Tab-separated table of C-alpha atoms in Angstrom:
chain	number	residue	atom	x	y	z
U	776	MET	CA	102.593	172.732	43.521
U	777	ALA	CA	100.385	173.892	40.659
U	778	VAL	CA	96.662	173.493	41.044
U	779	ASN	CA	95.276	170.621	39.029
U	780	SER	CA	91.685	171.198	37.985
U	781	ILE	CA	91.318	167.831	36.292
U	782	ALA	CA	89.761	165.117	38.422
U	783	PRO	CA	91.670	161.831	38.651
U	784	ALA	CA	90.216	159.106	36.473
U	785	GLY	CA	88.237	156.159	37.795
U	786	VAL	CA	84.924	155.633	39.538
U	787	PHE	CA	86.638	155.373	42.950
U	788	ALA	CA	89.046	158.285	42.562
U	789	ALA	CA	87.486	160.258	45.429
U	790	LEU	CA	88.370	157.453	47.848
U	791	ARG	CA	92.026	158.522	47.585
U	792	VAL	CA	91.158	161.339	49.979
U	793	ARG	CA	91.586	159.962	53.521
U	794	ASP	CA	88.708	161.758	55.242
U	795	TYR	CA	86.284	161.021	52.434
U	796	ARG	CA	87.327	157.365	52.474
U	797	ILE	CA	86.580	157.107	56.201
U	798	TYR	CA	83.271	158.915	55.868
U	799	TRP	CA	82.126	156.901	52.870
U	800	SER	CA	83.022	153.470	54.306
U	801	THR	CA	81.462	154.076	57.734
U	802	GLY	CA	78.431	155.655	56.090
U	803	LEU	CA	77.941	152.516	54.001
U	804	VAL	CA	77.524	150.428	57.165
U	805	SER	CA	75.009	152.880	58.578
U	806	ASN	CA	73.113	153.079	55.280
U	807	ILE	CA	72.670	149.307	55.288
U	808	GLY	CA	71.130	149.543	58.748
U	809	SER	CA	68.801	152.307	57.617
U	810	ALA	CA	67.727	150.358	54.535
U	811	MET	CA	66.881	147.450	56.824
U	812	GLN	CA	64.835	149.744	59.060
U	813	GLY	CA	62.976	151.230	56.093
U	814	VAL	CA	61.728	147.823	54.946
U	815	ALA	CA	60.951	146.733	58.504
U	816	LEU	CA	58.948	149.880	59.258
U	817	ASP	CA	56.915	149.610	56.048
U	818	TRP	CA	56.135	145.968	56.720
U	819	PHE	CA	55.310	146.601	60.374
U	820	VAL	CA	52.859	149.381	59.492
U	821	LEU	CA	51.155	147.223	56.864
U	822	THR	CA	50.736	144.285	59.259
U	823	LEU	CA	49.534	146.636	62.007
U	824	THR	CA	46.944	148.524	59.935
U	825	HIS	CA	46.407	146.604	56.649
U	826	SER	CA	46.023	150.053	55.096
U	827	GLY	CA	47.819	151.459	52.061
U	828	THR	CA	46.768	154.945	53.159
U	829	ALA	CA	48.466	154.537	56.556
U	830	LEU	CA	51.574	153.259	54.816
U	831	GLY	CA	51.589	156.342	52.614
U	832	TRP	CA	51.203	158.660	55.617
U	833	VAL	CA	54.144	157.101	57.444
U	834	ALA	CA	56.319	157.635	54.397
U	835	GLY	CA	54.937	161.125	53.780
U	836	LEU	CA	55.446	162.317	57.357
U	837	GLN	CA	59.141	161.542	57.127
U	838	PHE	CA	59.408	164.192	54.423
U	839	ALA	CA	56.870	166.730	55.733
U	840	PRO	CA	59.525	168.692	57.695
U	841	VAL	CA	61.570	169.002	54.508
U	842	LEU	CA	58.658	170.792	52.881
U	843	LEU	CA	57.926	172.936	55.947
U	844	PHE	CA	61.405	173.768	57.253
U	845	GLY	CA	63.788	172.694	54.480
U	846	LEU	CA	65.117	176.167	53.658
U	847	TRP	CA	65.976	176.806	57.309
U	848	GLY	CA	68.032	173.627	57.324
U	849	GLY	CA	70.159	175.109	54.549
U	850	VAL	CA	70.678	178.331	56.490
U	851	ILE	CA	71.867	176.318	59.505
U	852	ALA	CA	74.259	174.354	57.281
U	853	ASP	CA	75.747	177.622	55.980
U	854	ARG	CA	76.119	179.140	59.457
U	855	TYR	CA	77.619	176.366	61.580
U	856	ASP	CA	80.371	173.767	61.424
U	857	ARG	CA	79.033	170.895	59.335
U	858	ARG	CA	81.021	168.154	61.045
U	859	THR	CA	79.528	169.181	64.402
U	860	LEU	CA	76.045	169.300	62.897
U	861	LEU	CA	76.492	165.802	61.499
U	862	LEU	CA	77.621	164.431	64.863
U	863	TRP	CA	74.448	165.771	66.488
U	864	THR	CA	72.103	164.616	63.738
U	865	GLN	CA	73.543	161.098	63.574
U	866	THR	CA	73.102	160.819	67.334
U	867	LEU	CA	69.458	161.854	67.018
U	868	TYR	CA	68.955	159.287	64.260
U	869	ALA	CA	70.243	156.597	66.644
U	870	VAL	CA	67.830	157.778	69.362
U	871	GLN	CA	64.911	157.518	66.935
U	872	ALA	CA	65.860	153.933	66.050
U	873	LEU	CA	66.130	153.065	69.756
U	874	LEU	CA	62.669	154.493	70.435
U	875	LEU	CA	61.229	152.381	67.615
U	876	THR	CA	62.875	149.344	69.186
U	877	VAL	CA	61.425	150.110	72.612
U	878	ILE	CA	57.839	150.673	71.487
U	879	VAL	CA	57.818	147.503	69.369
U	880	PHE	CA	59.219	145.299	72.146
U	881	SER	CA	56.934	146.900	74.733
U	882	GLY	CA	53.834	146.055	72.710
U	883	HIS	CA	52.656	149.681	72.633
U	884	ALA	CA	53.341	150.448	68.968
U	885	ALA	CA	50.313	152.643	68.356
U	886	LEU	CA	50.011	154.104	64.883
U	887	TRP	CA	50.128	157.678	66.193
U	888	LEU	CA	53.517	156.943	67.822
U	889	LEU	CA	54.863	155.740	64.482
U	890	TYR	CA	53.557	158.934	62.891
U	891	VAL	CA	55.312	161.072	65.539
U	892	LEU	CA	58.620	159.239	65.170
U	893	SER	CA	58.428	159.470	61.380
U	894	PHE	CA	57.879	163.231	61.605
U	895	ALA	CA	60.720	163.616	64.133
U	896	LEU	CA	63.024	161.706	61.813
U	897	GLY	CA	62.185	164.165	59.038
U	898	CYS	CA	62.978	167.138	61.288
U	899	VAL	CA	66.488	165.819	61.874
U	900	PHE	CA	66.927	165.070	58.188
U	901	THR	CA	66.013	168.673	57.314
U	902	VAL	CA	69.259	169.854	58.905
U	903	GLU	CA	71.400	166.775	58.247
U	904	ASN	CA	70.961	166.521	54.493
U	905	PRO	CA	72.159	169.994	53.395
U	906	ALA	CA	74.945	169.823	55.988
U	907	ARG	CA	76.069	166.458	54.601
U	908	LEU	CA	75.846	167.582	50.986
U	909	SER	CA	77.927	170.660	51.789
U	910	PHE	CA	80.389	168.843	54.054
U	911	VAL	CA	81.731	166.698	51.247
U	912	THR	CA	83.001	169.850	49.545
U	913	GLU	CA	85.386	170.223	52.451
U	914	LEU	CA	86.533	166.635	51.946
U	915	VAL	CA	87.107	166.232	48.200
U	916	GLY	CA	87.138	169.577	46.362
U	917	ARG	CA	85.512	170.622	43.068
U	918	PRO	CA	87.409	168.370	40.612
U	919	LEU	CA	86.156	165.269	42.424
U	920	ILE	CA	82.527	166.397	42.830
U	921	PRO	CA	81.111	164.065	40.126
U	922	LYS	CA	83.077	161.090	41.439
U	923	ALA	CA	82.008	161.719	45.031
U	924	ALA	CA	78.383	162.265	43.938
U	925	GLY	CA	78.394	158.928	42.164
U	926	LEU	CA	80.042	157.162	45.101
U	927	ASN	CA	77.475	158.598	47.472
U	928	ILE	CA	74.600	157.274	45.401
U	929	LEU	CA	76.496	154.006	44.957
U	930	SER	CA	76.701	153.666	48.752
U	931	LEU	CA	72.983	154.292	49.115
U	932	ASN	CA	72.073	151.783	46.437
U	933	ALA	CA	74.529	149.170	47.631
U	934	ALA	CA	72.797	149.540	51.003
U	935	ARG	CA	69.428	149.082	49.292
U	936	LEU	CA	70.802	145.993	47.628
U	937	ILE	CA	72.061	144.439	50.867
U	938	GLY	CA	69.778	145.891	53.537
U	939	PRO	CA	66.344	144.829	52.239
U	940	ALA	CA	67.544	141.300	51.546
U	941	ILE	CA	68.813	141.011	55.126
U	942	ALA	CA	65.676	142.642	56.505
U	943	GLY	CA	63.416	140.273	54.578
U	944	VAL	CA	65.080	137.318	56.285
U	945	LEU	CA	65.342	138.886	59.750
U	946	ILE	CA	61.733	140.091	59.881
U	947	GLY	CA	60.507	136.530	59.504
U	948	ALA	CA	63.196	135.036	61.737
U	949	ILE	CA	63.473	137.418	64.717
U	950	GLY	CA	60.919	140.198	64.145
U	951	THR	CA	60.950	143.886	63.242
U	952	GLY	CA	62.050	145.043	66.711
U	953	TRP	CA	65.495	143.504	66.330
U	954	VAL	CA	65.886	145.090	62.902
U	955	PHE	CA	65.312	148.508	64.470
U	956	ALA	CA	67.842	147.657	67.184
U	957	LEU	CA	70.492	146.698	64.627
U	958	ASN	CA	69.974	150.010	62.835
U	959	ALA	CA	70.520	151.890	66.105
U	960	VAL	CA	73.819	150.066	66.583
U	961	SER	CA	74.922	150.907	63.028
U	962	PHE	CA	74.997	154.605	63.895
U	963	THR	CA	77.901	154.059	66.257
U	964	VAL	CA	80.022	153.223	63.220
U	965	VAL	CA	79.332	156.473	61.385
U	966	LEU	CA	79.781	158.488	64.595
U	967	ALA	CA	83.190	156.911	65.092
U	968	GLY	CA	84.066	157.764	61.500
U	969	LEU	CA	83.052	161.409	61.931
U	970	LEU	CA	85.116	161.719	65.112
U	971	SER	CA	88.208	160.415	63.272
U	972	ILE	CA	87.879	163.004	60.485
U	973	ARG	CA	90.112	166.043	60.859
U	974	PRO	CA	88.100	169.090	61.968
U	975	ARG	CA	87.721	171.773	59.331
U	976	SER	CA	89.101	175.279	59.733
U	977	PRO	CA	86.718	177.434	61.840
U	978	GLU	CA	87.165	180.278	59.359
U	979	THR	CA	85.299	178.208	56.785
U	980	HIS	CA	81.940	179.199	58.272
U	981	ALA	CA	82.809	182.310	60.282
U	982	ALA	CA	83.903	184.252	57.200
U	983	SER	CA	80.502	184.664	55.556
U	984	ARG	CA	77.661	183.500	57.756
U	985	PRO	CA	74.328	184.445	56.197
U	986	PRO	CA	71.820	186.396	58.268
U	987	TRP	CA	68.773	184.570	59.598
U	988	THR	CA	66.345	187.008	57.998
U	989	GLY	CA	65.792	186.454	54.288
U	990	ALA	CA	68.582	183.897	53.883
U	991	GLY	CA	66.243	181.097	52.804
U	992	ALA	CA	64.492	183.276	50.228
U	993	GLU	CA	67.880	184.213	48.813
U	994	GLY	CA	68.457	180.572	47.931
U	995	LEU	CA	65.174	180.497	46.028
U	996	ARG	CA	66.077	183.649	44.097
U	997	TYR	CA	69.460	182.159	43.248
U	998	VAL	CA	67.765	179.130	41.669
U	999	ALA	CA	64.969	181.100	39.980
U	1000	ALA	CA	67.498	183.222	38.073
U	1001	ARG	CA	68.727	180.126	36.186
U	1002	PRO	CA	66.114	178.699	33.746
U	1003	GLU	CA	67.873	175.396	33.063
U	1004	LEU	CA	68.206	174.804	36.799
U	1005	VAL	CA	64.483	175.518	37.195
U	1006	GLY	CA	63.741	172.969	34.458
U	1007	VAL	CA	65.924	170.309	36.060
U	1008	PHE	CA	64.362	170.898	39.474
U	1009	THR	CA	60.845	170.741	38.005
U	1010	VAL	CA	61.381	167.362	36.363
U	1011	PHE	CA	63.238	165.943	39.332
U	1012	GLY	CA	60.712	167.256	41.850
U	1013	LEU	CA	57.676	165.793	40.079
U	1014	VAL	CA	59.411	162.446	39.588
U	1015	ALA	CA	60.445	162.350	43.250
U	1016	THR	CA	56.971	163.342	44.452
U	1017	PHE	CA	54.784	160.973	42.464
U	1018	ALA	CA	56.924	158.412	40.593
U	1019	VAL	CA	59.355	157.335	43.327
U	1020	ASN	CA	57.091	155.982	46.058
U	1021	PHE	CA	58.537	152.490	46.175
U	1022	PRO	CA	58.181	152.045	49.962
U	1023	THR	CA	54.430	152.284	49.434
U	1024	THR	CA	53.950	150.637	46.036
U	1025	LEU	CA	56.410	147.748	46.407
U	1026	THR	CA	55.025	146.857	49.824
U	1027	LEU	CA	51.489	146.770	48.410
U	1028	PHE	CA	52.587	144.735	45.381
U	1029	ALA	CA	54.221	142.210	47.718
U	1030	GLY	CA	51.262	141.980	50.087
U	1031	ARG	CA	48.246	142.367	47.802
U	1032	VAL	CA	49.119	141.683	44.171
U	1033	PHE	CA	51.647	138.841	44.250
U	1034	ASP	CA	51.246	137.678	47.889
U	1035	VAL	CA	54.971	136.986	48.312
U	1036	GLY	CA	55.387	138.158	51.908
U	1037	SER	CA	58.311	140.017	53.493
U	1038	ARG	CA	60.920	137.930	51.674
U	1039	GLY	CA	59.341	138.733	48.334
U	1040	LEU	CA	59.371	142.408	49.292
U	1041	GLY	CA	63.056	142.104	50.090
U	1042	LEU	CA	63.709	140.624	46.641
U	1043	MET	CA	61.802	143.502	45.002
U	1044	ASN	CA	63.968	146.044	46.780
U	1045	THR	CA	67.056	144.037	45.886
U	1046	ALA	CA	66.124	143.915	42.184
U	1047	LEU	CA	65.535	147.665	42.186
U	1048	ALA	CA	68.861	148.190	43.952
U	1049	VAL	CA	70.764	146.050	41.435
U	1050	GLY	CA	69.522	148.313	38.667
U	1051	THR	CA	70.337	151.454	40.627
U	1052	VAL	CA	73.869	150.310	41.443
U	1053	ALA	CA	74.523	149.541	37.765
U	1054	GLY	CA	73.021	152.874	36.739
U	1055	THR	CA	75.129	154.768	39.277
U	1056	VAL	CA	78.387	153.164	38.146
U	1057	ALA	CA	77.548	153.842	34.504
U	1058	ALA	CA	76.576	157.439	35.257
U	1059	THR	CA	79.743	158.116	37.254
U	1060	ARG	CA	81.917	156.916	34.386
U	1061	GLY	CA	79.990	158.688	31.627
U	1062	VAL	CA	79.939	162.078	29.933
U	1063	SER	CA	78.940	165.543	31.169
U	1064	PRO	CA	75.272	165.803	32.209
U	1065	ARG	CA	72.962	168.295	30.555
U	1066	VAL	CA	69.298	169.161	30.852
U	1067	ARG	CA	68.688	166.736	27.987
U	1068	THR	CA	70.207	163.960	30.106
U	1069	VAL	CA	67.721	164.640	32.881
U	1070	VAL	CA	64.733	164.825	30.513
U	1071	VAL	CA	65.557	161.607	28.679
U	1072	GLY	CA	66.253	159.883	31.998
U	1073	ALA	CA	62.799	160.840	33.269
U	1074	LEU	CA	61.148	159.625	30.050
U	1075	LEU	CA	62.888	156.257	30.191
U	1076	PHE	CA	62.258	155.787	33.898
U	1077	GLY	CA	58.563	156.583	33.462
U	1078	GLY	CA	58.329	154.146	30.571
U	1079	PHE	CA	59.890	151.247	32.485
U	1080	GLU	CA	57.795	151.993	35.567
U	1081	ALA	CA	54.635	151.947	33.441
U	1082	LEU	CA	55.608	148.568	32.006
U	1083	ALA	CA	56.241	147.205	35.500
U	1084	ALA	CA	52.781	148.355	36.585
U	1085	VAL	CA	51.076	146.053	34.057
U	1086	MET	CA	53.288	142.983	34.460
U	1087	PRO	CA	51.046	139.991	35.257
U	1088	THR	CA	53.587	137.838	37.111
U	1089	TYR	CA	56.033	138.334	39.950
U	1090	PRO	CA	59.165	137.334	37.941
U	1091	ALA	CA	58.228	139.726	35.122
U	1092	PHE	CA	57.677	142.521	37.649
U	1093	LEU	CA	61.107	141.854	39.185
U	1094	ALA	CA	62.722	141.948	35.738
U	1095	LEU	CA	61.263	145.408	34.976
U	1096	LEU	CA	62.563	146.800	38.270
U	1097	LEU	CA	66.133	146.395	36.966
U	1098	PRO	CA	65.953	148.892	34.059
U	1099	ALA	CA	63.651	151.130	36.100
U	1100	GLY	CA	66.326	151.369	38.776
U	1101	PHE	CA	69.047	151.870	36.171
U	1102	THR	CA	67.353	154.810	34.468
U	1103	LEU	CA	66.285	156.332	37.795
U	1104	MET	CA	69.885	156.441	38.974
U	1105	THR	CA	71.042	157.831	35.654
U	1106	LEU	CA	68.543	160.637	36.220
U	1107	ASN	CA	69.507	161.144	39.879
U	1108	THR	CA	73.257	161.183	39.266
U	1109	ALA	CA	72.910	163.610	36.367
U	1110	VAL	CA	70.770	165.969	38.479
U	1111	SER	CA	73.135	165.767	41.452
U	1112	ALA	CA	76.293	166.483	39.452
U	1113	PHE	CA	74.605	169.204	37.387
U	1114	VAL	CA	73.202	171.064	40.398
U	1115	GLN	CA	76.254	170.774	42.629
U	1116	SER	CA	78.557	172.069	39.914
U	1117	GLU	CA	76.419	175.217	39.587
U	1118	VAL	CA	76.484	176.322	43.213
U	1119	SER	CA	78.681	179.108	44.587
U	1120	ASP	CA	80.423	178.445	47.892
U	1121	ALA	CA	78.549	181.147	49.820
U	1122	MET	CA	75.152	179.765	48.727
U	1123	ARG	CA	75.954	176.074	48.966
U	1124	GLY	CA	73.945	175.077	52.031
U	1125	ARG	CA	70.873	177.065	50.984
U	1126	VAL	CA	70.825	175.772	47.401
U	1127	MET	CA	71.340	172.228	48.664
U	1128	ALA	CA	68.357	172.845	50.938
U	1129	VAL	CA	66.303	173.872	47.894
U	1130	TYR	CA	67.538	170.699	46.203
U	1131	THR	CA	66.410	168.688	49.241
U	1132	VAL	CA	62.989	170.345	49.296
U	1133	ILE	CA	62.542	169.738	45.564
U	1134	SER	CA	63.637	166.107	45.703
U	1135	MET	CA	61.954	165.046	48.937
U	1136	GLY	CA	59.605	167.780	50.138
U	1137	GLY	CA	56.825	166.623	47.833
U	1138	SER	CA	56.547	163.225	49.503
U	1139	PRO	CA	54.024	164.431	52.113
U	1140	VAL	CA	51.759	165.073	49.116
U	1141	GLY	CA	52.869	162.333	46.754
U	1142	ALA	CA	53.049	159.383	49.162
U	1143	PRO	CA	49.496	159.774	50.556
U	1144	VAL	CA	48.102	160.445	47.061
U	1145	ILE	CA	49.729	157.343	45.584
U	1146	GLY	CA	48.734	155.374	48.693
U	1147	TRP	CA	45.110	156.539	48.328
U	1148	ILE	CA	45.017	155.676	44.619
U	1149	SER	CA	46.532	152.276	45.376
U	1150	GLN	CA	43.987	151.670	48.139
U	1151	HIS	CA	40.881	152.586	46.121
U	1152	ALA	CA	41.777	152.011	42.452
U	1153	GLY	CA	44.436	149.334	42.853
U	1154	VAL	CA	48.186	149.370	43.326
U	1155	ARG	CA	48.792	149.031	39.579
U	1156	TRP	CA	47.012	152.348	39.065
U	1157	GLY	CA	49.104	153.884	41.842
U	1158	LEU	CA	52.381	152.878	40.189
U	1159	GLY	CA	51.054	153.839	36.743
U	1160	THR	CA	50.068	157.317	37.958
U	1161	GLY	CA	53.647	157.964	39.041
U	1162	ALA	CA	54.962	156.724	35.706
U	1163	ALA	CA	52.632	159.031	33.768
U	1164	THR	CA	53.733	161.985	35.907
U	1165	ALA	CA	57.404	161.346	35.064
U	1166	VAL	CA	56.726	161.231	31.334
U	1167	LEU	CA	54.489	164.313	31.298
U	1168	ALA	CA	56.951	166.311	33.429
U	1169	ALA	CA	59.802	165.554	31.025
U	1170	LEU	CA	57.726	166.483	27.967
U	1171	GLY	CA	56.397	169.655	29.576
U	1172	VAL	CA	59.817	170.963	30.615
U	1173	THR	CA	61.225	170.148	27.184
U	1174	LEU	CA	58.468	172.185	25.535
U	1175	TRP	CA	59.002	175.093	27.947
U	1176	LEU	CA	62.771	175.234	27.464
U	1177	THR	CA	62.610	174.958	23.680
U	1178	ARG	CA	60.104	177.840	23.508
U	1179	ARG	CA	62.091	180.005	25.914
U	1180	PRO	CA	63.521	183.184	24.309
U	1181	ARG	CA	67.096	182.699	23.156
U	1182	SER	CA	68.121	185.822	25.066
U	1183	ALA	CA	67.434	184.085	28.382
U	1184	PRO	CA	70.608	183.401	30.342
U	1185	ALA	CA	72.158	179.985	30.067
U	1186	LEU	CA	73.844	178.135	32.875
U	1187	THR	CA	77.567	177.959	33.115
U	1188	ALA	CA	79.226	175.049	34.762
U	1189	SER	CA	82.470	173.277	35.091
U	1190	PRO	CA	82.690	169.934	33.374
U	1191	VAL	CA	81.111	167.151	35.379
U	1192	SER	CA	80.940	163.453	34.909
U	1193	ALA	CA	77.746	161.519	34.389
U	1194	VAL	CA	76.120	159.467	31.691
U	1195	SER	CA	73.514	160.214	29.076
U	1196	PRO	CA	70.460	158.049	29.611
U	1197	VAL	CA	70.577	157.173	25.925
U	1198	SER	CA	73.995	155.580	26.204
U	1199	ALA	CA	73.094	154.180	29.626
U	1200	VAL	CA	70.069	152.343	28.340
U	1201	SER	CA	71.999	150.964	25.422
U	1202	ALA	CA	74.366	149.464	27.959
U	1203	VAL	CA	71.720	147.752	30.106
U	1204	SER	CA	68.177	148.304	29.028
U	1205	PRO	CA	65.617	157.147	40.151
U	1206	VAL	CA	66.824	158.067	44.179
U	1207	SER	CA	67.181	160.918	46.738
U	1208	PRO	CA	66.190	161.853	47.842
U	1209	VAL	CA	66.837	160.729	46.830
U	1210	SER	CA	65.239	157.158	46.536
U	1211	PRO	CA	63.917	158.959	47.462
U	1212	VAL	CA	63.647	156.087	49.740
U	1213	SER	CA	62.880	156.972	53.272
U	1214	PRO	CA	65.030	159.800	54.525
U	1215	VAL	CA	66.599	157.183	56.727
U	1216	SER	CA	68.134	155.546	53.718
U	1217	ALA	CA	68.007	158.363	51.333
U	1218	GLY	CA	69.132	160.749	50.699
U	1219	ALA	CA	66.571	159.050	48.481
U	1220	ALA	CA	66.250	160.036	49.328
U	1221	GLY	CA	69.882	161.591	47.723
U	1222	ALA	CA	69.556	161.487	48.739
U	1223	ALA	CA	67.671	163.672	49.169
U	1224	ALA	CA	68.120	161.652	48.845
U	1225	PRO	CA	66.311	162.172	48.723
U	1226	PRO	CA	63.994	160.908	46.088
U	1227	VAL	CA	65.802	157.621	44.999
U	1228	PRO	CA	63.666	157.516	46.771
U	1229	PRO	CA	65.603	160.374	46.815
U	1230	ALA	CA	65.420	156.914	48.280
U	1231	PRO	CA	62.591	156.177	50.924
U	1232	PRO	CA	65.145	160.359	56.316
U	1233	VAL	CA	68.598	159.171	57.022
U	1234	SER	CA	71.393	159.275	54.480
U	1235	ARG	CA	74.722	159.128	56.035
U	1236	SER	CA	76.808	158.343	53.038
U	1237	VAL	CA	78.664	161.012	51.217
U	1238	PRO	CA	76.978	163.104	48.571
U	1239	ALA	CA	79.064	165.537	46.672
U	1240	SER	CA	78.868	169.274	46.535
U	1241	ALA	CA	81.046	172.007	45.177
U	1242	ALA	CA	84.349	173.118	46.528
U	1243	ALA	CA	86.125	175.932	48.258
U	1244	PRO	CA	88.151	178.306	46.156
U	1245	THR	CA	91.738	177.080	45.898
U	1246	GLY	CA	94.020	174.152	46.757
U	1247	ARG	CA	95.597	170.982	45.377
U	1248	ALA	CA	94.144	168.065	43.491
U	1249	PRO	CA	93.370	165.106	45.810
U	1250	SER	CA	95.364	162.473	43.973
U	1251	THR	CA	96.649	161.065	47.284
U	1252	ASP	CA	95.647	161.311	50.941
U	1253	ASP	CA	96.567	164.998	51.024
U	1254	GLU	CA	94.075	167.801	51.502
U	1255	PRO	CA	91.643	168.122	48.561
U	1256	SER	CA	91.766	170.643	45.783
U	1257	ARG	CA	89.625	173.762	45.959
U	1258	GLU	CA	89.675	174.494	42.242
U	1259	PRO	CA	86.989	176.917	41.058
U	1260	SER	CA	84.775	176.291	38.072
U	1261	THR	CA	86.451	176.665	34.728
U	1262	GLY	CA	83.258	177.703	32.987
U	1263	GLY	CA	81.551	176.216	29.966
U	1264	THR	CA	77.968	176.770	28.895
U	1265	LEU	CA	75.451	173.941	28.953
U	1266	HIS	CA	72.947	174.208	26.126
U	1267	ASP	CA	70.109	171.842	25.350
C-alpha cells in the first residue's frame, strides 16, 4: 500500500488508531483524578498555613526537578523502552497519591512532608513527560501529530473541567484525604491501559541509543541552531513561568479576594477549563501554526489575564477566565504542534526534555515569585505581573526576530494543524506544561504540560510527537504511518 502523508480529517482522527485510543481514554480518567488532587492539595496547603508563599513553594517544588534534571529525563527517554518507563512512572505517581492520603488521615501532614512529596512528584515527572511525549510517535505517526497533540491537550483540559468541580464538592463533603485516595485509584486505569497496548519493537531504541556523556547538551545545541524555535521557546517559557500560575493565584482569589471557598475555587478552575477546551478544539481544527501564531496568542492571553486581574466582582472574574483559557490553549497547541513537527527521530526525547524544561522548569522561580507578590502587594498584582510578562515577552521576541539578519536559517517543517489566535479570538473572544497546572495534571503542565499550567506533575494523557521514518497512514486500527516531513519553510 502506498504511504499516505496526509492526515485524516477531523479533530478525533487519531482515535482511529487502537493503541492511541486505549491510551487516550484511560489517560482521561487518570487526568481527572490528578486534577482533583491538584485542587485538593492547593486548598489543603492554604488551610494548613494561610500563606500564599507556602502555596507558591508547593507548586514550585513540583517543577524544581524539571529545571535541575530535565535534560537527563530526555536522555533516559531516548535510551529505554518508553512503554516500560511509563509503567514505572505511573506506578510511582500512584504511590505518591497514597502517601498523601496516609499523612492526611494520620493527622501528621506537616508542611515539610508536603514539600518532600511535591519534589518527589516532580522527579518522576522529569522522566515521564519526555517519555510520554515521545511514546505517542510510536502510536500515531507523523501525519496525525497535530491531531494527537490537540487531543492530548483536550484530555487535560476536559479533566480540568470535570476534576476541579468534583473536587470542590468532595473537599467540603468528605475532606481532602479521600480526594487523594480517589486519585491513587485512578492510576490503576491508566496502568491497565498501558498493559493492553502492544509492545513496541525493541529495535526502536536499541538502534541509536545516545551516550550518557554530552547527550543532554546535544539537545540544547539542536534547539539553539534554529532561531524561530528559540523565539517560540522564549515566549512560551516566560508565559509558563510567570503568567500561568493559576494554582496559586486562583486559590488566593477564592480565599482572599472574593471569599467564595473551595466550591468557588472549583468554579474558577471549571471556567478556565471551559475556555481551554474550546481553544483546544478550535486550534486542532485550524490552520498551520507559525511563530506569529505563538506571539499573537501570548499577547491576547496576557491582555485577558490583565483584565481579569482588575475585575471587581466574582462573576466578572469568572467571565474573563473563559477567553483567557481559550487564548492560552491556542498558544499551547500552536507551540506543541510547531515544536513536535521540527524534531528528528534520533533527538526526540532530548528535545522534548528541553520543551519540558522550558514550559515547566521555570515554575520553581515563577510560582514563589508570584506567590510572594500576591502575599505582600496583593493577589491582583500577582496576576497582573504574569500578564505583563506575557505581553512583554511576545513584543520582545517579535522585535528580535524582525531585526534578525535575513541570512539566518529558517525552520523547515511539515504542515501541521492548529489555529491562528486571530481567527480563534474572532470565534470566541495557556497549559503544559503545560497548564502548566501541576505536573500531576499537566503536562500543564503539557503538558508540560506542562505550563497550561503547562497545567499545574502528572500528565498521563497523550501528547503528540513526531514519527518514525516510514509506514502506512492510520486511517483504521492498523499500525500508524511513519511518514517523514515533507518540508516547507515557516516564515514570520
